Amino acid sequence: MSNFRFTSLNTAINRKPKEVTAPSGKISDYFGELTFNRVAMQEFLPKEIYKNLVNAIEKGDKVDRKIADLVAAALKNWAMGKGVTHYTHWFQPLTGSTAEKHDAFLSAIEDGRGIENFQGGNLIQQEPDASSFPSGGIRNTFEARGYTAWDPSSPAFIIDKTLCIPTIFIAYTGEALDYKTPLIKSLQALDKSASAVCQYFDKNITKVVATLGIEQEYFLVDEALFNARPDLFLTGRTLFGHASAKDQQLADQYFGSIPERVVSFMKDFEYEAHKLGIPIKTRHNEVAPNQFECAPIHEEANLAVDHNLLLMDIIDKTAAQHNFRALFHEKPYAGVNGSGKHNNWSLLTNTGINLLSPGRTPKSNFRFLAFLVCIIKALNNHTDLLRGSIASASNDYRLGSNEAPPAIISAFIGEQLTRILDEIEKDVKKENISADQAKELSIGIPKIPEILLDNTDRNRTSSFAFTGNKFEFRAVGSSANCSAAMIVLNTIVADQLAKFKKEVDELLVKNTNKDDAIYSIIKKYIKESKRIRFEGNSYSEEWLKEAEKRELSNIKSTPEAIKAYVLQSTIKLFENNSVLNERELKARYEIKLENYIKKVQIEARVIGDLAINHIIPIAIKYQNVLIESVRGLKELFDETTYKRCSHDQLKTILEITEHINEIKSNVDKMIEERKTANNMPNNEQKAKAYNEKVLPFFDIMRAHTDRLEFLIDDEIWPLPKYRELLFTR
Ligand code: ADP
Ligand code: MG
């Protein structure tokens, strides 16, 4: 008999750390060498053109065609000097991953010799065959044209021998078919309204960008074990698996020393990332076994998203070179922590000021409070949309379970800020205190010259936490393109800031003093958005009850959560801020539904296959071993002894039979439910059926197979077990 786990798997696992390819020198020696960054631009572009291009990038202006031609020539020279032969437009279709189509620089043959060419036109625009990318009905297949267009604000980079040019992806008719287009538009909306509000405080502020630092969590699993688990292989998560006797109870992995084989993998992927200008800074073990995290230094949000997508790609490829597989799924293992992608978000001005950093002067503290309160108010008004923005079939398994924020959106701001906001709010009632006095009191001037925030005042359970100089949106899933969440966050804050300005201006027209006007709107907002602030443990039962009292929704499933995208209020919000129009929002909703249906459908199929082809045959095999053994006992012993000796085995035989029967009948029922779901007339109903009728079978099947795993001889169990997946290094 083949001894599956002890022989084949163990020989397949190559535990020896691979030699690190990263050089031992300084990071700065090679940082960014594979990107057409400002240094390369300066070297390869005429001075005037360089200035023009940088100016256009900073202002977000269109780059004119003449400049594009020169940039293309410089790019080609730079890239060919590094052995590059091909180029591609690199974009982010709504599949969730990135796409590329490579073309050779080669453009003409003269006298049998090839000529390399790459012009402004190739740089600015391409027309990939777009018919297979999701469009949510925007494009018909007969009019499948889609365009990619150069995003000069994200530098081109080299992967292998290909020059990659970050682009947006839009339909022939102009609608966005990607994440980048609305992200850029949301950043423009945010810039516009944030800069306008800044004008109250500082006339020098003319531009505001969102900064983003994305912490990426992931699991590593040995490739041989991964390949032996069809569920991991096909769905990215384990659909079955009995808990390991030890997993994360002792939290002994958190920040622990990183295993050698993993360190050499990390050094390699960080080297690749650094060459591409991705500023990876932090690496550590996470709480769960074989779970890790890395975080770059924050960058402008659009660039940060590009870099995160690129980073996931690099991690994936480098892991394979080290005989690992990286799991980006939000919940690869039941009962063990899931993975998130914390989005650290803030606002930075052209004058170099972080608007979410409390200042040293009364004026800057006042500005800080205005922004803080507007963000909280935006959150309060759009919790469901923000919840929708992080919804996916895979994140559903994570939210609200082990060590993950619940599906309730709330904001944590810390004890000190809470006190300050409470003081301001109370002053509203105390009419005898003038606004000026109240302001002095609350902002603590002159007694507390600065709002000195205590950085240790952290709450790791909140979905949206203020962490000293930025907000951390922790509910975003580890496999997500952060744009979805950032488009919503930028837009709701942009919208709120514009409303804030409007309300303040209305008071100014009535001759209210500017500070008083700002102060009174801040007060009003604090009051109106109080329910969204929660300082306690968001993982607790009490919070679920309290949130319900506060009428904060706790939307558990994706089909429910994404409905927020097509509400009239959402359409109005996005249209008013010129980020997405109704057609685009409806298309996105369709794509999200379709994606959900397919994900659950695939998992349901894999569960069926595994149960019928892997689990049941092995259960029967072991059952037969027991039956043989009982027969033997009967032959050997007298009736009384036989009864005594066979008692437990007979019980196990029965137990196995029951589990087999349950598994088989539930697979059949699940298939029936799938058929019914597939026949539903539209995706909304289909997604609902998959969620409510098909998904509940997953836990039932799992309970029976996990019990069988417990009963059956370890030697013949067909799947690598949790203890192996989680602890093999
Ligand atoms: P923690 O695990 O405690 O949340 P990390 O050091 O892992 O902290 O990650 C913090 C992230 O926040 C980093 O990516 C960092 O660059 C980012 N960050 C810091 N300041 C800002 C800011 N002003 N805007 C956006 N991101 C920021
Ligand atoms: Mg964090």
PDB file of C-alpha atoms in Angstrom, residues 207-464:
ATOM      1  CA  LYS A 207      -2.973  70.433  -3.707  1.00  0.00           C
ATOM      2  CA  VAL A 208      -3.810  67.495  -1.484  1.00  0.00           C
ATOM      3  CA  VAL A 209      -2.951  63.877  -2.250  1.00  0.00           C
ATOM      4  CA  ALA A 210      -4.032  60.750  -0.417  1.00  0.00           C
ATOM      5  CA  THR A 211      -1.173  58.657   0.913  1.00  0.00           C
ATOM      6  CA  LEU A 212      -1.488  54.945   1.378  1.00  0.00           C
ATOM      7  CA  GLY A 213       0.619  52.359   3.173  1.00  0.00           C
ATOM      8  CA  ILE A 214      -0.617  48.842   2.541  1.00  0.00           C
ATOM      9  CA  GLU A 215       0.235  46.099   5.000  1.00  0.00           C
ATOM     10  CA  GLN A 216       0.002  42.772   3.221  1.00  0.00           C
ATOM     11  CA  GLU A 217      -0.641  39.534   5.084  1.00  0.00           C
ATOM     12  CA  TYR A 218      -0.228  36.105   3.513  1.00  0.00           C
ATOM     13  CA  PHE A 219       0.365  32.465   4.342  1.00  0.00           C
ATOM     14  CA  LEU A 220       3.111  30.273   2.983  1.00  0.00           C
ATOM     15  CA  VAL A 221       2.612  26.599   2.389  1.00  0.00           C
ATOM     16  CA  ASP A 222       5.020  24.042   1.058  1.00  0.00           C
ATOM     17  CA  GLU A 223       4.429  23.488  -2.632  1.00  0.00           C
ATOM     18  CA  ALA A 224       4.272  19.691  -2.391  1.00  0.00           C
ATOM     19  CA  LEU A 225       1.555  19.897   0.260  1.00  0.00           C
ATOM     20  CA  PHE A 226      -0.277  22.574  -1.707  1.00  0.00           C
ATOM     21  CA  ASN A 227      -0.321  20.394  -4.801  1.00  0.00           C
ATOM     22  CA  ALA A 228      -1.722  17.492  -2.804  1.00  0.00           C
ATOM     23  CA  ARG A 229      -4.757  19.586  -1.743  1.00  0.00           C
ATOM     24  CA  PRO A 230      -7.138  20.060  -4.689  1.00  0.00           C
ATOM     25  CA  ASP A 231      -9.098  22.592  -2.611  1.00  0.00           C
ATOM     26  CA  LEU A 232      -6.079  24.834  -2.000  1.00  0.00           C
ATOM     27  CA  PHE A 233      -5.024  24.379  -5.571  1.00  0.00           C
ATOM     28  CA  LEU A 234      -8.378  25.317  -7.080  1.00  0.00           C
ATOM     29  CA  THR A 235      -9.912  27.701  -4.549  1.00  0.00           C
ATOM     30  CA  GLY A 236      -7.008  29.062  -2.516  1.00  0.00           C
ATOM     31  CA  ARG A 237      -8.445  27.753   0.740  1.00  0.00           C
ATOM     32  CA  THR A 238      -8.963  24.469   2.553  1.00  0.00           C
ATOM     33  CA  LEU A 239     -12.552  23.325   2.310  1.00  0.00           C
ATOM     34  CA  PHE A 240     -11.977  20.460   4.727  1.00  0.00           C
ATOM     35  CA  GLY A 241      -9.523  19.879   7.523  1.00  0.00           C
ATOM     36  CA  HIS A 242      -9.673  18.965  11.161  1.00  0.00           C
ATOM     37  CA  ALA A 243      -8.022  21.515  13.444  1.00  0.00           C
ATOM     38  CA  SER A 244      -4.451  20.788  14.439  1.00  0.00           C
ATOM     39  CA  ALA A 245      -3.972  19.901  18.121  1.00  0.00           C
ATOM     40  CA  LYS A 246      -1.804  22.976  18.327  1.00  0.00           C
ATOM     41  CA  ASP A 247      -2.223  25.951  16.102  1.00  0.00           C
ATOM     42  CA  GLN A 248      -2.115  29.523  17.271  1.00  0.00           C
ATOM     43  CA  GLN A 249      -3.247  29.143  20.909  1.00  0.00           C
ATOM     44  CA  LEU A 250       0.155  29.943  22.309  1.00  0.00           C
ATOM     45  CA  ALA A 251       0.656  32.878  19.932  1.00  0.00           C
ATOM     46  CA  ASP A 252       4.253  31.715  19.876  1.00  0.00           C
ATOM     47  CA  GLN A 253       4.717  32.544  16.238  1.00  0.00           C
ATOM     48  CA  TYR A 254       3.831  36.248  16.479  1.00  0.00           C
ATOM     49  CA  PHE A 255       6.924  38.349  15.838  1.00  0.00           C
ATOM     50  CA  GLY A 256       8.943  35.201  16.518  1.00  0.00           C
ATOM     51  CA  SER A 257      12.138  34.403  14.695  1.00  0.00           C
ATOM     52  CA  ILE A 258      11.436  33.731  11.055  1.00  0.00           C
ATOM     53  CA  PRO A 259      12.383  30.229   9.828  1.00  0.00           C
ATOM     54  CA  GLU A 260      15.493  30.138   7.671  1.00  0.00           C
ATOM     55  CA  ARG A 261      13.754  28.853   4.569  1.00  0.00           C
ATOM     56  CA  VAL A 262      11.217  31.659   4.845  1.00  0.00           C
ATOM     57  CA  VAL A 263      13.870  34.305   5.452  1.00  0.00           C
ATOM     58  CA  SER A 264      15.668  33.385   2.266  1.00  0.00           C
ATOM     59  CA  PHE A 265      12.374  33.648   0.377  1.00  0.00           C
ATOM     60  CA  MET A 266      11.708  37.058   1.953  1.00  0.00           C
ATOM     61  CA  LYS A 267      15.149  38.389   1.135  1.00  0.00           C
ATOM     62  CA  ASP A 268      14.639  37.385  -2.462  1.00  0.00           C
ATOM     63  CA  PHE A 269      11.221  38.903  -2.940  1.00  0.00           C
ATOM     64  CA  GLU A 270      12.230  42.090  -1.149  1.00  0.00           C
ATOM     65  CA  TYR A 271      15.209  42.372  -3.477  1.00  0.00           C
ATOM     66  CA  GLU A 272      12.921  42.056  -6.493  1.00  0.00           C
ATOM     67  CA  ALA A 273      10.526  44.598  -4.959  1.00  0.00           C
ATOM     68  CA  HIS A 274      13.276  47.077  -4.171  1.00  0.00           C
ATOM     69  CA  LYS A 275      14.643  46.927  -7.705  1.00  0.00           C
ATOM     70  CA  LEU A 276      11.157  47.877  -8.864  1.00  0.00           C
ATOM     71  CA  GLY A 277      11.069  50.828  -6.506  1.00  0.00           C
ATOM     72  CA  ILE A 278       8.589  49.260  -4.065  1.00  0.00           C
ATOM     73  CA  PRO A 279       9.658  50.590  -0.661  1.00  0.00           C
ATOM     74  CA  ILE A 280       9.203  47.420   1.421  1.00  0.00           C
ATOM     75  CA  LYS A 281      10.282  48.172   4.930  1.00  0.00           C
ATOM     76  CA  THR A 282       8.806  45.772   7.439  1.00  0.00           C
ATOM     77  CA  ARG A 283       8.610  41.997   7.603  1.00  0.00           C
ATOM     78  CA  HIS A 284       7.443  39.800  10.421  1.00  0.00           C
ATOM     79  CA  ASN A 285       5.666  36.637  11.470  1.00  0.00           C
ATOM     80  CA  GLU A 286       1.961  36.993  12.067  1.00  0.00           C
ATOM     81  CA  VAL A 287      -0.147  35.367  14.775  1.00  0.00           C
ATOM     82  CA  ALA A 288      -1.082  32.232  12.872  1.00  0.00           C
ATOM     83  CA  PRO A 289       1.523  29.600  12.069  1.00  0.00           C
ATOM     84  CA  ASN A 290       3.047  30.078   8.619  1.00  0.00           C
ATOM     85  CA  GLN A 291       1.400  33.501   8.336  1.00  0.00           C
ATOM     86  CA  PHE A 292       3.527  36.538   7.537  1.00  0.00           C
ATOM     87  CA  GLU A 293       3.204  40.222   6.836  1.00  0.00           C
ATOM     88  CA  CYS A 294       5.141  42.823   4.944  1.00  0.00           C
ATOM     89  CA  ALA A 295       4.601  46.552   4.711  1.00  0.00           C
ATOM     90  CA  PRO A 296       6.046  49.204   2.464  1.00  0.00           C
ATOM     91  CA  ILE A 297       6.608  52.854   3.321  1.00  0.00           C
ATOM     92  CA  HIS A 298       3.476  54.737   2.307  1.00  0.00           C
ATOM     93  CA  GLU A 299       3.247  56.422  -1.081  1.00  0.00           C
ATOM     94  CA  GLU A 300       0.739  58.407  -3.083  1.00  0.00           C
ATOM     95  CA  ALA A 301      -2.354  56.174  -3.166  1.00  0.00           C
ATOM     96  CA  ASN A 302      -2.445  55.406  -6.902  1.00  0.00           C
ATOM     97  CA  LEU A 303       1.189  54.365  -6.857  1.00  0.00           C
ATOM     98  CA  ALA A 304       0.742  52.439  -3.619  1.00  0.00           C
ATOM     99  CA  VAL A 305      -2.003  50.346  -5.219  1.00  0.00           C
ATOM    100  CA  ASP A 306       0.101  49.628  -8.311  1.00  0.00           C
ATOM    101  CA  HIS A 307       2.976  48.645  -6.083  1.00  0.00           C
ATOM    102  CA  ASN A 308       0.835  46.385  -3.958  1.00  0.00           C
ATOM    103  CA  LEU A 309      -0.423  44.501  -7.020  1.00  0.00           C
ATOM    104  CA  LEU A 310       3.078  44.192  -8.333  1.00  0.00           C
ATOM    105  CA  LEU A 311       4.263  43.032  -4.937  1.00  0.00           C
ATOM    106  CA  MET A 312       1.666  40.245  -4.808  1.00  0.00           C
ATOM    107  CA  ASP A 313       2.890  39.092  -8.167  1.00  0.00           C
ATOM    108  CA  ILE A 314       6.497  39.133  -7.002  1.00  0.00           C
ATOM    109  CA  ILE A 315       5.655  37.264  -3.798  1.00  0.00           C
ATOM    110  CA  ASP A 316       3.829  34.649  -5.835  1.00  0.00           C
ATOM    111  CA  LYS A 317       6.676  34.091  -8.270  1.00  0.00           C
ATOM    112  CA  THR A 318       9.428  34.165  -5.660  1.00  0.00           C
ATOM    113  CA  ALA A 319       7.527  31.749  -3.434  1.00  0.00           C
ATOM    114  CA  ALA A 320       7.422  29.246  -6.291  1.00  0.00           C
ATOM    115  CA  GLN A 321      11.185  29.526  -6.692  1.00  0.00           C
ATOM    116  CA  HIS A 322      11.533  28.593  -3.039  1.00  0.00           C
ATOM    117  CA  ASN A 323       9.117  25.648  -3.322  1.00  0.00           C
ATOM    118  CA  PHE A 324       6.453  27.549  -1.450  1.00  0.00           C
ATOM    119  CA  ARG A 325       3.045  28.734  -2.463  1.00  0.00           C
ATOM    120  CA  ALA A 326       1.845  32.055  -1.157  1.00  0.00           C
ATOM    121  CA  LEU A 327      -1.794  32.119  -0.109  1.00  0.00           C
ATOM    122  CA  PHE A 328      -3.469  35.511  -0.404  1.00  0.00           C
ATOM    123  CA  HIS A 329      -6.903  34.111   0.372  1.00  0.00           C
ATOM    124  CA  GLU A 330      -8.603  35.867   3.298  1.00  0.00           C
ATOM    125  CA  LYS A 331      -9.312  32.627   5.130  1.00  0.00           C
ATOM    126  CA  PRO A 332      -7.246  29.677   3.947  1.00  0.00           C
ATOM    127  CA  TYR A 333      -7.773  27.734   7.192  1.00  0.00           C
ATOM    128  CA  ALA A 334     -10.923  27.494   9.274  1.00  0.00           C
ATOM    129  CA  GLY A 335     -10.427  28.313  12.919  1.00  0.00           C
ATOM    130  CA  VAL A 336      -7.106  30.031  12.285  1.00  0.00           C
ATOM    131  CA  ASN A 337      -6.637  33.773  11.763  1.00  0.00           C
ATOM    132  CA  GLY A 338      -7.369  35.076   8.315  1.00  0.00           C
ATOM    133  CA  SER A 339      -5.362  37.570   6.291  1.00  0.00           C
ATOM    134  CA  GLY A 340      -6.117  41.201   5.693  1.00  0.00           C
ATOM    135  CA  LYS A 341      -4.609  44.094   3.905  1.00  0.00           C
ATOM    136  CA  HIS A 342      -4.586  47.060   6.267  1.00  0.00           C
ATOM    137  CA  ASN A 343      -4.956  50.288   4.347  1.00  0.00           C
ATOM    138  CA  ASN A 344      -3.144  53.100   6.168  1.00  0.00           C
ATOM    139  CA  TRP A 345      -4.557  56.226   4.646  1.00  0.00           C
ATOM    140  CA  SER A 346      -3.843  59.892   5.141  1.00  0.00           C
ATOM    141  CA  LEU A 347      -3.839  63.248   3.355  1.00  0.00           C
ATOM    142  CA  LEU A 348      -0.725  65.138   2.373  1.00  0.00           C
ATOM    143  CA  THR A 349      -0.533  68.728   1.127  1.00  0.00           C
ATOM    144  CA  ASN A 350       1.751  70.298  -1.449  1.00  0.00           C
ATOM    145  CA  THR A 351       3.316  72.144   1.497  1.00  0.00           C
ATOM    146  CA  GLY A 352       4.354  68.826   3.025  1.00  0.00           C
ATOM    147  CA  ILE A 353       1.798  68.770   5.818  1.00  0.00           C
ATOM    148  CA  ASN A 354       0.049  65.576   6.866  1.00  0.00           C
ATOM    149  CA  LEU A 355      -3.502  66.773   7.457  1.00  0.00           C
ATOM    150  CA  LEU A 356      -4.150  63.911   9.856  1.00  0.00           C
ATOM    151  CA  SER A 357      -1.233  64.775  12.047  1.00  0.00           C
ATOM    152  CA  PRO A 358      -2.149  67.029  14.966  1.00  0.00           C
ATOM    153  CA  GLY A 359      -0.094  70.177  14.695  1.00  0.00           C
ATOM    154  CA  ARG A 360       1.923  72.286  17.061  1.00  0.00           C
ATOM    155  CA  THR A 361      -0.101  75.439  16.758  1.00  0.00           C
ATOM    156  CA  PRO A 362      -3.734  76.151  17.626  1.00  0.00           C
ATOM    157  CA  LYS A 363      -4.395  76.811  13.971  1.00  0.00           C
ATOM    158  CA  SER A 364      -3.024  73.517  12.767  1.00  0.00           C
ATOM    159  CA  ASN A 365      -4.886  71.654  15.501  1.00  0.00           C
ATOM    160  CA  PHE A 366      -8.036  73.340  14.381  1.00  0.00           C
ATOM    161  CA  ARG A 367      -7.398  72.223  10.810  1.00  0.00           C
ATOM    162  CA  PHE A 368      -6.608  68.728  12.027  1.00  0.00           C
ATOM    163  CA  LEU A 369      -9.908  68.550  13.903  1.00  0.00           C
ATOM    164  CA  ALA A 370     -11.846  69.796  10.882  1.00  0.00           C
ATOM    165  CA  PHE A 371     -10.451  66.992   8.721  1.00  0.00           C
ATOM    166  CA  LEU A 372     -10.764  64.351  11.400  1.00  0.00           C
ATOM    167  CA  VAL A 373     -14.382  65.186  12.033  1.00  0.00           C
ATOM    168  CA  CYS A 374     -15.264  65.344   8.341  1.00  0.00           C
ATOM    169  CA  ILE A 375     -13.788  61.881   7.829  1.00  0.00           C
ATOM    170  CA  ILE A 376     -15.746  60.473  10.748  1.00  0.00           C
ATOM    171  CA  LYS A 377     -18.895  62.107   9.428  1.00  0.00           C
ATOM    172  CA  ALA A 378     -18.287  60.670   5.951  1.00  0.00           C
ATOM    173  CA  LEU A 379     -17.861  57.250   7.473  1.00  0.00           C
ATOM    174  CA  ASN A 380     -21.035  57.632   9.491  1.00  0.00           C
ATOM    175  CA  ASN A 381     -23.059  58.556   6.434  1.00  0.00           C
ATOM    176  CA  HIS A 382     -21.727  55.802   4.212  1.00  0.00           C
ATOM    177  CA  THR A 383     -21.012  52.773   6.395  1.00  0.00           C
ATOM    178  CA  ASP A 384     -22.873  50.427   4.113  1.00  0.00           C
ATOM    179  CA  LEU A 385     -21.068  51.577   1.016  1.00  0.00           C
ATOM    180  CA  LEU A 386     -17.728  51.180   2.734  1.00  0.00           C
ATOM    181  CA  ARG A 387     -18.818  47.712   3.823  1.00  0.00           C
ATOM    182  CA  GLY A 388     -19.792  46.972   0.217  1.00  0.00           C
ATOM    183  CA  SER A 389     -16.380  48.074  -0.998  1.00  0.00           C
ATOM    184  CA  ILE A 390     -14.606  45.297   0.888  1.00  0.00           C
ATOM    185  CA  ALA A 391     -17.138  42.579   0.102  1.00  0.00           C
ATOM    186  CA  SER A 392     -16.026  39.425  -1.658  1.00  0.00           C
ATOM    187  CA  ALA A 393     -16.828  35.747  -1.351  1.00  0.00           C
ATOM    188  CA  SER A 394     -13.431  35.144   0.236  1.00  0.00           C
ATOM    189  CA  ASN A 395     -13.549  38.084   2.670  1.00  0.00           C
ATOM    190  CA  ASP A 396     -16.964  36.868   3.891  1.00  0.00           C
ATOM    191  CA  TYR A 397     -15.208  33.933   5.564  1.00  0.00           C
ATOM    192  CA  ARG A 398     -12.844  36.270   7.368  1.00  0.00           C
ATOM    193  CA  LEU A 399     -14.932  39.197   8.565  1.00  0.00           C
ATOM    194  CA  GLY A 400     -16.321  38.606  11.979  1.00  0.00           C
ATOM    195  CA  SER A 401     -14.382  35.431  12.664  1.00  0.00           C
ATOM    196  CA  ASN A 402     -11.014  34.864  14.419  1.00  0.00           C
ATOM    197  CA  GLU A 403      -9.017  38.037  14.791  1.00  0.00           C
ATOM    198  CA  ALA A 404     -10.716  39.972  12.053  1.00  0.00           C
ATOM    199  CA  PRO A 405     -12.852  43.054  12.285  1.00  0.00           C
ATOM    200  CA  PRO A 406     -16.561  42.323  12.205  1.00  0.00           C
ATOM    201  CA  ALA A 407     -18.656  43.255   9.214  1.00  0.00           C
ATOM    202  CA  ILE A 408     -19.751  46.317  11.203  1.00  0.00           C
ATOM    203  CA  ILE A 409     -18.030  49.527  10.198  1.00  0.00           C
ATOM    204  CA  SER A 410     -17.029  51.731  13.129  1.00  0.00           C
ATOM    205  CA  ALA A 411     -14.264  54.202  13.891  1.00  0.00           C
ATOM    206  CA  PHE A 412     -11.784  54.192  16.740  1.00  0.00           C
ATOM    207  CA  ILE A 413     -10.001  57.449  17.550  1.00  0.00           C
ATOM    208  CA  GLY A 414      -8.432  56.828  20.940  1.00  0.00           C
ATOM    209  CA  GLU A 415      -9.062  58.135  24.404  1.00  0.00           C
ATOM    210  CA  GLN A 416      -7.579  61.595  24.009  1.00  0.00           C
ATOM    211  CA  LEU A 417      -9.346  62.512  20.819  1.00  0.00           C
ATOM    212  CA  THR A 418     -12.574  61.088  22.173  1.00  0.00           C
ATOM    213  CA  ARG A 419     -12.241  63.404  25.159  1.00  0.00           C
ATOM    214  CA  ILE A 420     -11.575  66.380  22.928  1.00  0.00           C
ATOM    215  CA  LEU A 421     -14.527  65.643  20.671  1.00  0.00           C
ATOM    216  CA  ASP A 422     -16.756  65.058  23.690  1.00  0.00           C
ATOM    217  CA  GLU A 423     -15.756  68.419  25.146  1.00  0.00           C
ATOM    218  CA  ILE A 424     -16.541  70.200  21.916  1.00  0.00           C
ATOM    219  CA  GLU A 425     -19.857  68.419  21.678  1.00  0.00           C
ATOM    220  CA  LYS A 426     -20.869  69.261  25.256  1.00  0.00           C
ATOM    221  CA  ASP A 427     -20.110  72.908  24.729  1.00  0.00           C
ATOM    222  CA  VAL A 428     -22.945  72.973  22.264  1.00  0.00           C
ATOM    223  CA  LYS A 429     -25.305  72.526  25.146  1.00  0.00           C
ATOM    224  CA  LYS A 430     -23.530  75.021  27.385  1.00  0.00           C
ATOM    225  CA  GLU A 431     -24.709  78.121  25.613  1.00  0.00           C
ATOM    226  CA  ASN A 432     -22.933  80.301  28.149  1.00  0.00           C
ATOM    227  CA  ILE A 433     -19.509  79.359  26.819  1.00  0.00           C
ATOM    228  CA  SER A 434     -18.617  81.298  23.735  1.00  0.00           C
ATOM    229  CA  ALA A 435     -17.350  79.451  20.748  1.00  0.00           C
ATOM    230  CA  ASP A 436     -13.970  81.004  21.251  1.00  0.00           C
ATOM    231  CA  GLN A 437     -13.696  79.914  24.837  1.00  0.00           C
ATOM    232  CA  ALA A 438     -14.887  76.460  23.953  1.00  0.00           C
ATOM    233  CA  LYS A 439     -12.388  76.228  21.213  1.00  0.00           C
ATOM    234  CA  GLU A 440      -9.600  77.193  23.571  1.00  0.00           C
ATOM    235  CA  LEU A 441     -10.727  74.669  26.079  1.00  0.00           C
ATOM    236  CA  SER A 442     -11.168  71.858  23.661  1.00  0.00           C
ATOM    237  CA  ILE A 443      -8.128  72.289  21.597  1.00  0.00           C
ATOM    238  CA  GLY A 444      -6.336  72.858  24.841  1.00  0.00           C
ATOM    239  CA  ILE A 445      -4.736  76.165  24.101  1.00  0.00           C
ATOM    240  CA  PRO A 446      -2.774  77.538  25.825  1.00  0.00           C
ATOM    241  CA  LYS A 447      -2.708  74.772  28.426  1.00  0.00           C
ATOM    242  CA  ILE A 448      -1.875  71.968  25.993  1.00  0.00           C
ATOM    243  CA  PRO A 449       0.079  73.558  23.203  1.00  0.00           C
ATOM    244  CA  GLU A 450      -0.090  70.467  21.033  1.00  0.00           C
ATOM    245  CA  ILE A 451      -2.381  67.496  20.784  1.00  0.00           C
ATOM    246  CA  LEU A 452       0.305  65.057  21.779  1.00  0.00           C
ATOM    247  CA  LEU A 453      -1.179  61.796  20.749  1.00  0.00           C
ATOM    248  CA  ASP A 454      -0.215  58.710  22.557  1.00  0.00           C
ATOM    249  CA  ASN A 455       0.802  56.293  19.835  1.00  0.00           C
ATOM    250  CA  THR A 456       0.407  53.305  22.070  1.00  0.00           C
ATOM    251  CA  ASP A 457      -3.294  54.061  22.232  1.00  0.00           C
ATOM    252  CA  ARG A 458      -4.110  51.400  19.689  1.00  0.00           C
ATOM    253  CA  ASN A 459      -7.183  49.359  19.060  1.00  0.00           C
ATOM    254  CA  ARG A 460      -6.530  46.423  16.817  1.00  0.00           C
ATOM    255  CA  THR A 461     -10.132  45.289  16.743  1.00  0.00           C
ATOM    256  CA  SER A 462     -11.631  48.305  15.019  1.00  0.00           C
ATOM    257  CA  SER A 463     -12.361  48.176  11.322  1.00  0.00           C
ATOM    258  CA  PHE A 464     -11.357  51.815  10.886  1.00  0.00           C
TER     259      PHE A 464
END
